[in-house]
Short mmCIF file of C-alpha atoms in Angstrom, two decimals:
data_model
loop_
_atom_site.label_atom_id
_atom_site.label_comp_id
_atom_site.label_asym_id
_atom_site.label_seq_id
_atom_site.Cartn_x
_atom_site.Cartn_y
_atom_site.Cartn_z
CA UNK A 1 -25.13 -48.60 1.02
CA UNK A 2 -27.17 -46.77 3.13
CA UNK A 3 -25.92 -43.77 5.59
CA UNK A 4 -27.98 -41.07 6.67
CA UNK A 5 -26.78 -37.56 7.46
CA UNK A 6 -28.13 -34.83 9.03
CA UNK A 7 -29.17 -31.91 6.40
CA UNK A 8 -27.89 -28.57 7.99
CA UNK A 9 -29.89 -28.00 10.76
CA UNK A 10 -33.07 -29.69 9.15
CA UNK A 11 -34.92 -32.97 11.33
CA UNK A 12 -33.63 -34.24 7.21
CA UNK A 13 -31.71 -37.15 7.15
CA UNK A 14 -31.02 -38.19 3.89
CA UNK A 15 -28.38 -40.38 2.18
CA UNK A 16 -25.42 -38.13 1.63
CA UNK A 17 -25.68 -39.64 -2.30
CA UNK A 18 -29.17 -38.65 -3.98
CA UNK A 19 -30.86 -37.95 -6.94
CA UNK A 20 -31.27 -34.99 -9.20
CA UNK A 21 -33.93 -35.39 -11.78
CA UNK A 22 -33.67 -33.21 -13.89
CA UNK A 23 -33.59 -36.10 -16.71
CA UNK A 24 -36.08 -37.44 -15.12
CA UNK A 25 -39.19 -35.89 -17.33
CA UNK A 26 -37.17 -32.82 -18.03
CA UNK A 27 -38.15 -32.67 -21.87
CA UNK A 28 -37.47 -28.97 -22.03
CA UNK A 29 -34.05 -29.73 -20.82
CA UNK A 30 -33.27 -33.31 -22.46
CA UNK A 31 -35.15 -34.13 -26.20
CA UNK A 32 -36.24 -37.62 -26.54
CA UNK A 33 -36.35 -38.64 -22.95
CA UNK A 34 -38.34 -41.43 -22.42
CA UNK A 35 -40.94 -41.10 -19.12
CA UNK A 36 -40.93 -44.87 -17.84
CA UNK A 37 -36.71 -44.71 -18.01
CA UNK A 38 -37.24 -41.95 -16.09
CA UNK A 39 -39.24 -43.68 -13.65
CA UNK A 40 -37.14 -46.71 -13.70
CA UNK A 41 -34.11 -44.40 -12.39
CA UNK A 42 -36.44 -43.26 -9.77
CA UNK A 43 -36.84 -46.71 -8.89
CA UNK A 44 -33.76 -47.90 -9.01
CA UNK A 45 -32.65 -44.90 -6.60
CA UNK A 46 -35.41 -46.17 -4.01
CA UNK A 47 -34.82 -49.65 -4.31
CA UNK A 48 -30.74 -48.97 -3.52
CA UNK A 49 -31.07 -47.20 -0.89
CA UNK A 50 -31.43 -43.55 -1.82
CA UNK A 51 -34.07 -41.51 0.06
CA UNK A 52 -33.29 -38.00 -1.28
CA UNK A 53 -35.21 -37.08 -5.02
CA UNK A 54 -34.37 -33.55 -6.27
CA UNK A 55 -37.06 -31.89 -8.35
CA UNK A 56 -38.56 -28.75 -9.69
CA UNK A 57 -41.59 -27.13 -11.49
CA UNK A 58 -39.62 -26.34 -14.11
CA UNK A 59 -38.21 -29.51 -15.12
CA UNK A 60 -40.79 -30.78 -17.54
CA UNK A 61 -42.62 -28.17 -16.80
CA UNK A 62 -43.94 -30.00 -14.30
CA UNK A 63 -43.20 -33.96 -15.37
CA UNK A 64 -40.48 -34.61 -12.96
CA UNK A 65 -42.51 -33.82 -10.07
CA UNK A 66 -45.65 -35.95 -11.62
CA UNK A 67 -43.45 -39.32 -11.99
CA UNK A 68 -41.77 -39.04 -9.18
CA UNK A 69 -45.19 -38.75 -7.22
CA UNK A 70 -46.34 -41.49 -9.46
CA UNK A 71 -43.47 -44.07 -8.47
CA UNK A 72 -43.47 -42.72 -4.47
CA UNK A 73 -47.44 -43.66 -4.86
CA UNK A 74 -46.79 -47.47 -6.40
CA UNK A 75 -43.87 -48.12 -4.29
CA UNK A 76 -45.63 -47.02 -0.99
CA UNK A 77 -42.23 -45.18 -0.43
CA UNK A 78 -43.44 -42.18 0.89
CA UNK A 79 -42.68 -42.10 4.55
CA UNK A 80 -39.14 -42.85 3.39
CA UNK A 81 -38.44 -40.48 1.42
CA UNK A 82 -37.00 -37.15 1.53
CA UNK A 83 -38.40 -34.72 -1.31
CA UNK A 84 -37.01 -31.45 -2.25
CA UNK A 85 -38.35 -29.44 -5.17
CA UNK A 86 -38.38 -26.15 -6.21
CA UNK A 87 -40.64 -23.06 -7.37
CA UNK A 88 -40.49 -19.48 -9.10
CA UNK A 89 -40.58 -19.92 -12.68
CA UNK A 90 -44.42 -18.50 -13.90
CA UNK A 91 -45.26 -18.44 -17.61
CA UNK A 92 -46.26 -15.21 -18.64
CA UNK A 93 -47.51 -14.70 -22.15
CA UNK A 94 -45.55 -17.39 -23.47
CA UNK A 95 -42.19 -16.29 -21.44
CA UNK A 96 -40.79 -17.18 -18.04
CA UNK A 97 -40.74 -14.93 -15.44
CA UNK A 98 -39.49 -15.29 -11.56
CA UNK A 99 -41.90 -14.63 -8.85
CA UNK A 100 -41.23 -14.87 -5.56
CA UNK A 101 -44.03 -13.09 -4.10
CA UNK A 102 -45.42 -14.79 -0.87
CA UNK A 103 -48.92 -14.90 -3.04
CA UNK A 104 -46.87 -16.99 -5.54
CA UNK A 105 -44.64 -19.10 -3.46
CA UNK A 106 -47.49 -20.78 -1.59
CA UNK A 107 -49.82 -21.56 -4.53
CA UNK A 108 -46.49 -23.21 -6.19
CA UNK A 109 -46.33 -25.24 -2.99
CA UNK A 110 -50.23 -25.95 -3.09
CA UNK A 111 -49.21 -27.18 -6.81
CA UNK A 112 -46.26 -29.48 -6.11
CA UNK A 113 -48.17 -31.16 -3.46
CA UNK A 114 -51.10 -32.05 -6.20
CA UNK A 115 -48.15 -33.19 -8.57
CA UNK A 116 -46.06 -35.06 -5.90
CA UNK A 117 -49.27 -37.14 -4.63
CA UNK A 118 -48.40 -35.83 -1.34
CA UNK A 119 -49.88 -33.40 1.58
CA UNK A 120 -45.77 -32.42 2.60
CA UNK A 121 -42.89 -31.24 0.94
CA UNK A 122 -39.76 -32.26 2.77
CA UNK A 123 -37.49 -29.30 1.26
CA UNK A 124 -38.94 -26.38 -0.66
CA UNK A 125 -36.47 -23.69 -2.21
CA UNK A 126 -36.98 -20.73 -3.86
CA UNK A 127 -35.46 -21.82 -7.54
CA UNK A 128 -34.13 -18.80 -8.23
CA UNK A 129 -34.61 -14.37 -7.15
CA UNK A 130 -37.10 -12.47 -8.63
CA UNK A 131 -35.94 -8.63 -9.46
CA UNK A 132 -39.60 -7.29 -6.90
CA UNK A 133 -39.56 -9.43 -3.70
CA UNK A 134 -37.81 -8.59 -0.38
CA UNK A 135 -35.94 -12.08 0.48
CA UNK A 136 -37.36 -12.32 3.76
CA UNK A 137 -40.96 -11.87 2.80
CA UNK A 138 -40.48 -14.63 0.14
CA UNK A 139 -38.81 -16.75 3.03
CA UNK A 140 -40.97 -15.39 5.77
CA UNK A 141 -44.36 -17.25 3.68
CA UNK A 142 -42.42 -20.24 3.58
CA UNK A 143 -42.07 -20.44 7.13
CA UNK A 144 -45.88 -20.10 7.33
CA UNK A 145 -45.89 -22.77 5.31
CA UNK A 146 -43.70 -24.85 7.50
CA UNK A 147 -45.69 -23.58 10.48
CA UNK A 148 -48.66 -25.30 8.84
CA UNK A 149 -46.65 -28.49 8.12
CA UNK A 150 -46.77 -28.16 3.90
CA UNK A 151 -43.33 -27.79 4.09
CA UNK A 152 -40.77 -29.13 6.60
CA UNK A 153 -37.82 -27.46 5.26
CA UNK A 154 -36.90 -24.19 3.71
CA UNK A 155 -34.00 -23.73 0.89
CA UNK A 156 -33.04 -20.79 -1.35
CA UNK A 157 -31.44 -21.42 -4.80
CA UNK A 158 -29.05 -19.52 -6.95
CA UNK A 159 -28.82 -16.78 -4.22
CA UNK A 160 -25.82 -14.30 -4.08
CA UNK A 161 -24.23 -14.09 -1.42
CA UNK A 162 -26.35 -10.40 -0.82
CA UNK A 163 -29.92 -12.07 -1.41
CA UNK A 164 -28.50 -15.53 0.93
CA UNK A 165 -28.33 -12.66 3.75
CA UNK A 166 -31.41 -10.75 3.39
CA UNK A 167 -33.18 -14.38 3.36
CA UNK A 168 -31.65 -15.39 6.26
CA UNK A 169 -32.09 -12.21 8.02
CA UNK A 170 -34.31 -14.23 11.03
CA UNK A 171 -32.25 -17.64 10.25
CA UNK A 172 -35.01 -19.32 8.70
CA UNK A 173 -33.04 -20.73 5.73
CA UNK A 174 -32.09 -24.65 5.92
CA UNK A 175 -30.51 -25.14 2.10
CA UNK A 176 -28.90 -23.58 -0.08
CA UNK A 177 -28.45 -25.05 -3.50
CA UNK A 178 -25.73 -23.25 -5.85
CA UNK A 179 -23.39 -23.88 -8.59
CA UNK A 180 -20.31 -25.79 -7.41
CA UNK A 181 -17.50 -27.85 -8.81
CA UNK A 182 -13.97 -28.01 -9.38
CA UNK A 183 -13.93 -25.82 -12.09
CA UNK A 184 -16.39 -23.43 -10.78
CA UNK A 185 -15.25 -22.81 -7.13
CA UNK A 186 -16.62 -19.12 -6.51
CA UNK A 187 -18.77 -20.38 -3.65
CA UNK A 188 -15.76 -20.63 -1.73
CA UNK A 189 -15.24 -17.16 -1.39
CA UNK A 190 -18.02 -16.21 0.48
CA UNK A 191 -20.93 -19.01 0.09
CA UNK A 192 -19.68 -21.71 1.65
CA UNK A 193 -18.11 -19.73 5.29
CA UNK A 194 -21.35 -18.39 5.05
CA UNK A 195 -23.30 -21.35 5.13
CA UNK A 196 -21.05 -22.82 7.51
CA UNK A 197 -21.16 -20.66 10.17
CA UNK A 198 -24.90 -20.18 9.93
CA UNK A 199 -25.40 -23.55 9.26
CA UNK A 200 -27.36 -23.42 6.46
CA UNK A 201 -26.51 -27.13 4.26
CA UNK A 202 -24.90 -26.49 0.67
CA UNK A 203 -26.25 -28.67 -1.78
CA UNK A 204 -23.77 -28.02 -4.95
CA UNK A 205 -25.57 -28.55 -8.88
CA UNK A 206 -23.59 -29.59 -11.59
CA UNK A 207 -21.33 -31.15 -9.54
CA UNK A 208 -19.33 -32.97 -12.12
CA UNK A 209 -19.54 -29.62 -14.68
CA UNK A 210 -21.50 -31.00 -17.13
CA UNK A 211 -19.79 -34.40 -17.42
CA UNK A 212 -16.04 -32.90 -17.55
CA UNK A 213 -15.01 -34.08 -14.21
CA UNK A 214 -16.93 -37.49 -14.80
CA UNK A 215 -13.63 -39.15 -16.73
CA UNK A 216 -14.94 -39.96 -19.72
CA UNK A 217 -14.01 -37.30 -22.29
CA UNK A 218 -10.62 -36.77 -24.13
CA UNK A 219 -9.37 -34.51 -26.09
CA UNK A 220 -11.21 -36.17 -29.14
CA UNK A 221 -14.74 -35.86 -27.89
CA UNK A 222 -16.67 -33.41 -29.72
CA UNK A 223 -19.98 -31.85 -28.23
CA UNK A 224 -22.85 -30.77 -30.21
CA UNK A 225 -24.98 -29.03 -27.47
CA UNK A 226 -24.62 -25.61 -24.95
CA UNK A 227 -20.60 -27.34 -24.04
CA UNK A 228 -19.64 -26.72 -27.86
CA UNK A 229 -19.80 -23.18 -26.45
CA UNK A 230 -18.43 -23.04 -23.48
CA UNK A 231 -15.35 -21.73 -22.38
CA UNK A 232 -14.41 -24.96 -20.24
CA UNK A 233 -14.68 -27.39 -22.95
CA UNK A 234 -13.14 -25.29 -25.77
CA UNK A 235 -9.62 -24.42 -27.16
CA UNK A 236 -6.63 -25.04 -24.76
CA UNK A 237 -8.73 -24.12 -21.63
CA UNK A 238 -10.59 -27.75 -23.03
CA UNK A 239 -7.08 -29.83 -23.07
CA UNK A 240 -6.20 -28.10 -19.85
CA UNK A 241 -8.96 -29.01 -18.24
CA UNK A 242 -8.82 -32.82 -19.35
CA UNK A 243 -4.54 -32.86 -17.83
CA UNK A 244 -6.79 -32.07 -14.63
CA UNK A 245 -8.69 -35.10 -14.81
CA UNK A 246 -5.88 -37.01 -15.84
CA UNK A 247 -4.37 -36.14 -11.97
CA UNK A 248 -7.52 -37.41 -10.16
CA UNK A 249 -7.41 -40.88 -12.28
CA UNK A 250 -4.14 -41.26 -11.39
CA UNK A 251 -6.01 -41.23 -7.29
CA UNK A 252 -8.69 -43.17 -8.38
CA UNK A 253 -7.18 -45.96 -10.48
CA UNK A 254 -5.07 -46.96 -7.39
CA UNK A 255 -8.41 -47.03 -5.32
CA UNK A 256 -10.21 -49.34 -8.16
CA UNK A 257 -12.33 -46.27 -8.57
CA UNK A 258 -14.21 -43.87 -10.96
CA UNK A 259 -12.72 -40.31 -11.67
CA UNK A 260 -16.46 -39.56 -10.77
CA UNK A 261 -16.78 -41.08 -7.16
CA UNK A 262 -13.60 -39.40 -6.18
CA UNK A 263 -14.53 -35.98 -7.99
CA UNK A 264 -17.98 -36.55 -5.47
CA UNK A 265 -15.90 -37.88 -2.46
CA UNK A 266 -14.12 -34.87 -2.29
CA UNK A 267 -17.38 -32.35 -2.13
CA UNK A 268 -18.64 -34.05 0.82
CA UNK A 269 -15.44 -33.72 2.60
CA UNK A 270 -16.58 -29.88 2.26
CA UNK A 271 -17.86 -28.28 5.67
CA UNK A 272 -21.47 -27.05 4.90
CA UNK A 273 -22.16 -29.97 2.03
CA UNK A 274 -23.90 -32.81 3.30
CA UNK A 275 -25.30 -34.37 0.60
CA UNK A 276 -24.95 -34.47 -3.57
CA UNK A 277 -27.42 -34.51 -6.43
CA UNK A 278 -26.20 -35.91 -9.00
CA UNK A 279 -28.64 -36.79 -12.03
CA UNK A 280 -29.18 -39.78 -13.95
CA UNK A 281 -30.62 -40.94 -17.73
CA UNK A 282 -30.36 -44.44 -16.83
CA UNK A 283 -30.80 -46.88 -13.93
CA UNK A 284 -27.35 -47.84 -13.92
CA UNK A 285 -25.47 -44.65 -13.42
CA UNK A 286 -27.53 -44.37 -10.36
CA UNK A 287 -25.60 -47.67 -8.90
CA UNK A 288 -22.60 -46.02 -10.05
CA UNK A 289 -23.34 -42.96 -8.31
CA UNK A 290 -23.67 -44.83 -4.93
CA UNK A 291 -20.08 -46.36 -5.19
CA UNK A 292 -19.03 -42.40 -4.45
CA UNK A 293 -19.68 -43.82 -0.57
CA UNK A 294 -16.99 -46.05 -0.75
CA UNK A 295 -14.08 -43.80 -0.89
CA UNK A 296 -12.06 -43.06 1.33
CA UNK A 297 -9.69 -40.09 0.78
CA UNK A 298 -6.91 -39.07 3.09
CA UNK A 299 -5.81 -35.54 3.71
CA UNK A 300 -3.47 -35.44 1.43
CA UNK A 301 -5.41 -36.68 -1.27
CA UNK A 302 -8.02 -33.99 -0.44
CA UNK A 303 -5.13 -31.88 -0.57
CA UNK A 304 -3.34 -32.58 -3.85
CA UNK A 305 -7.35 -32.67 -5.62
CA UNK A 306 -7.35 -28.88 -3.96
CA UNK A 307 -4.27 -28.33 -5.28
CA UNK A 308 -4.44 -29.45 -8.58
CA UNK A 309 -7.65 -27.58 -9.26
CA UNK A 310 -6.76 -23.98 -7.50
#
C-alpha cells in the first residue's frame, strides 16, 4: 500500500511505514549479517512501496549507507526515494567521539553523499550532541547546507528537550528522531507538545522496544544479548510486561492482526509522528511491516492501548 504523508513541515512525503537499516550492513551492531540480505530488504522495501530508508554513518561504520546507495543506483530509484541518514560519530584514536562542529557536520554530509551515490540528502540529522557545540551553530551549517541544496531537510537526534530548543532557536529544525515506545513514554512529557506545536515531525526508534511489543516472546524466551540485562525484560518487571502484550493481542486477534501492526498503528495516531522506522533482517518482515497500514483503531481502542500501558 502506498500513502504518502507530509513530514512535519518538510516538501517530504514519505510513506508513513519505512525502513530503518540499521541491520542493513550494521556489523558493529548485528554479527554475521549477511550484505546482499541486506540489500534484498532494501529491495523488497522499494519494490512494495516504501520510499523512506533510514541510515547512518555509524551503522557499519559506513555499510548501510554504501548498499543502500548501491541498490538506489541499480534500481534507478533515486528520484523516488526519500533518504535520511545521520552524522556525528568521529573515530578518534581508536574511540568514538561526537562532533558537531559546523567544520564536521558538512564534511560528514560531503561523505554520505560519496557513500549514498547521490549529490542530495533528503533528511540529515545530527545523530546525537556533542559536549563543545552551540546547537544552533551545528544547525545553523546545516541550513547552509540546505541553502546549497546538499541537504533538503534538517533533523536533530537524541536531543533533550534543552538542546531540541537551543537548535530550534530560528525554527530551522524539521525532525526529530528520539526514543519512543510503550514502555518508554518520557517523550510525552515535554518532546512530543514540543514538537507539536513547533511542528517539528517525531520520528520514534525502537519503536517496538527491542522486539517486546512485537508479540512474539513469552515468559519462556531467554535472551542472550544487551535484553538479558535489561530491566524490561528481567524478573517480574519481564512477566509484567508480557500481561501487557497479552491486552493488545486480545485487539489485534479480533482485527486478524499482528500485536506488531497495532503496537505501530497506535504511534501514528500520535500528533507530531508521521512516519515509523522500523528495521528489518529479512525481506519478509518488511511485508509484514506494511500490513501496520491496514489498521484501523477506534478511539477507544487508542484509549484502552493508553491505558493499559500508563
Amino acid at each position: 500500500m502506498d500513502k504518502r504523508v507530509r513530514l512535519g513541515k518538510t516538501d517530504l512525503y514519505v510513506n508513513p511505514i519505512g525502513l530503518g537499516t540499521n541491520a542493513v550492513g550494521g556489523h558493529n551492531i548485528y554479527p554475521d549479517l549477511k550484505e546482499e540480505t541486506g540489500k534484498d530488504v532494501v529491495r523488497e522495501a522499494l519494490e512494495s512501496g516504501i520510499n523512506f530508508l533510514d541510515t547512518a554513518f555509524i551503522y557499519g561504520p559506513e555499510r548501510s549507507e554504501i548498499l543502500i546507495g548501491e541498490v538506489l543506483k541499480e534500481k534507478g530509484l533515486r528520484q523516488d526515494t526519500i533518504i535520511a541518514t545521520k552524522g556525528a560519530h568521529k573515530f578518534v584514536d581508536g574511540k568514538i567521539v561526537m562532533d558537531n562542529s559546523p567544520a564536521f557536520l558538512k564534511a560528514a554530509v560531503d561523505d554520505s553523499l560519496k557513500r549514498l551515490q547521490t549529490d542530495y540528502i533528503d533528511l540529515f540529522y545530527i545523530h546525537f550532541p556533542d559536549t563543545d557545540t552551540p546547537k544552533d551553530e551545528a544547525v545553523g551549517a546545516l541550513k547552509e547546507l540546505k541553502d546549497q541544496g546538499k541537504i533538503r531537510a534538517i533533523g536533530v537526534s537524541n536531543f533533550s528537550i534543552e538542546q531540541l530548543k537551543e537548535a530550534n532557536k530560528d525554527g530551522y529544525v524539521d525532525v526529530l528522531q528520539s526514543e519512543y515506545n510503550l514502555f518508554k513514554r518520557e517523550a510525552e512529557k515535554e518532546l512530543l507538545p514540543y514538537t507539536a506545536k513547533s511542528n517539528i515531525s517525531f520520528v520514534p526508534y525502537f519503536p517496538l522496544a527491542s522486539g517486546l511489543l512485537g508479540g512474539k516472546y513469552t515468559k519462556d524466551t531467554t535472551f542472550n544479548d544487551g535484553r538479558a540485562k535489561s530491566p524490561l525484560f528481567t524478573g517480574e518487571t519481564f512477566i509484567k510486561n508480557l500481561e501487557k502484550v497479552e491486552q493488545v493481542r486480545e485487539i489485534a486477534q479480533a482485527k486478524g492482526a499482528e500485536v506488531a501492526h497495532v503496537v505501530l498503528a497506535w504511534y501514528l495516531s500520535r500528533e507530531s509522528i508521521d512516519a515509523l522506522i522500523p528495521g528489518a533482517k529479512q525481506p519478509d518482515q518488511v511485508r509484514r511491516n506494511l500490513k501496520t497500514l491496514d489498521i484501523q483503531l477506534s478511539n477507544e481502542e487508542i484509549d484502552k492501548i493508553d491505558r493499559i500501558f500508563q
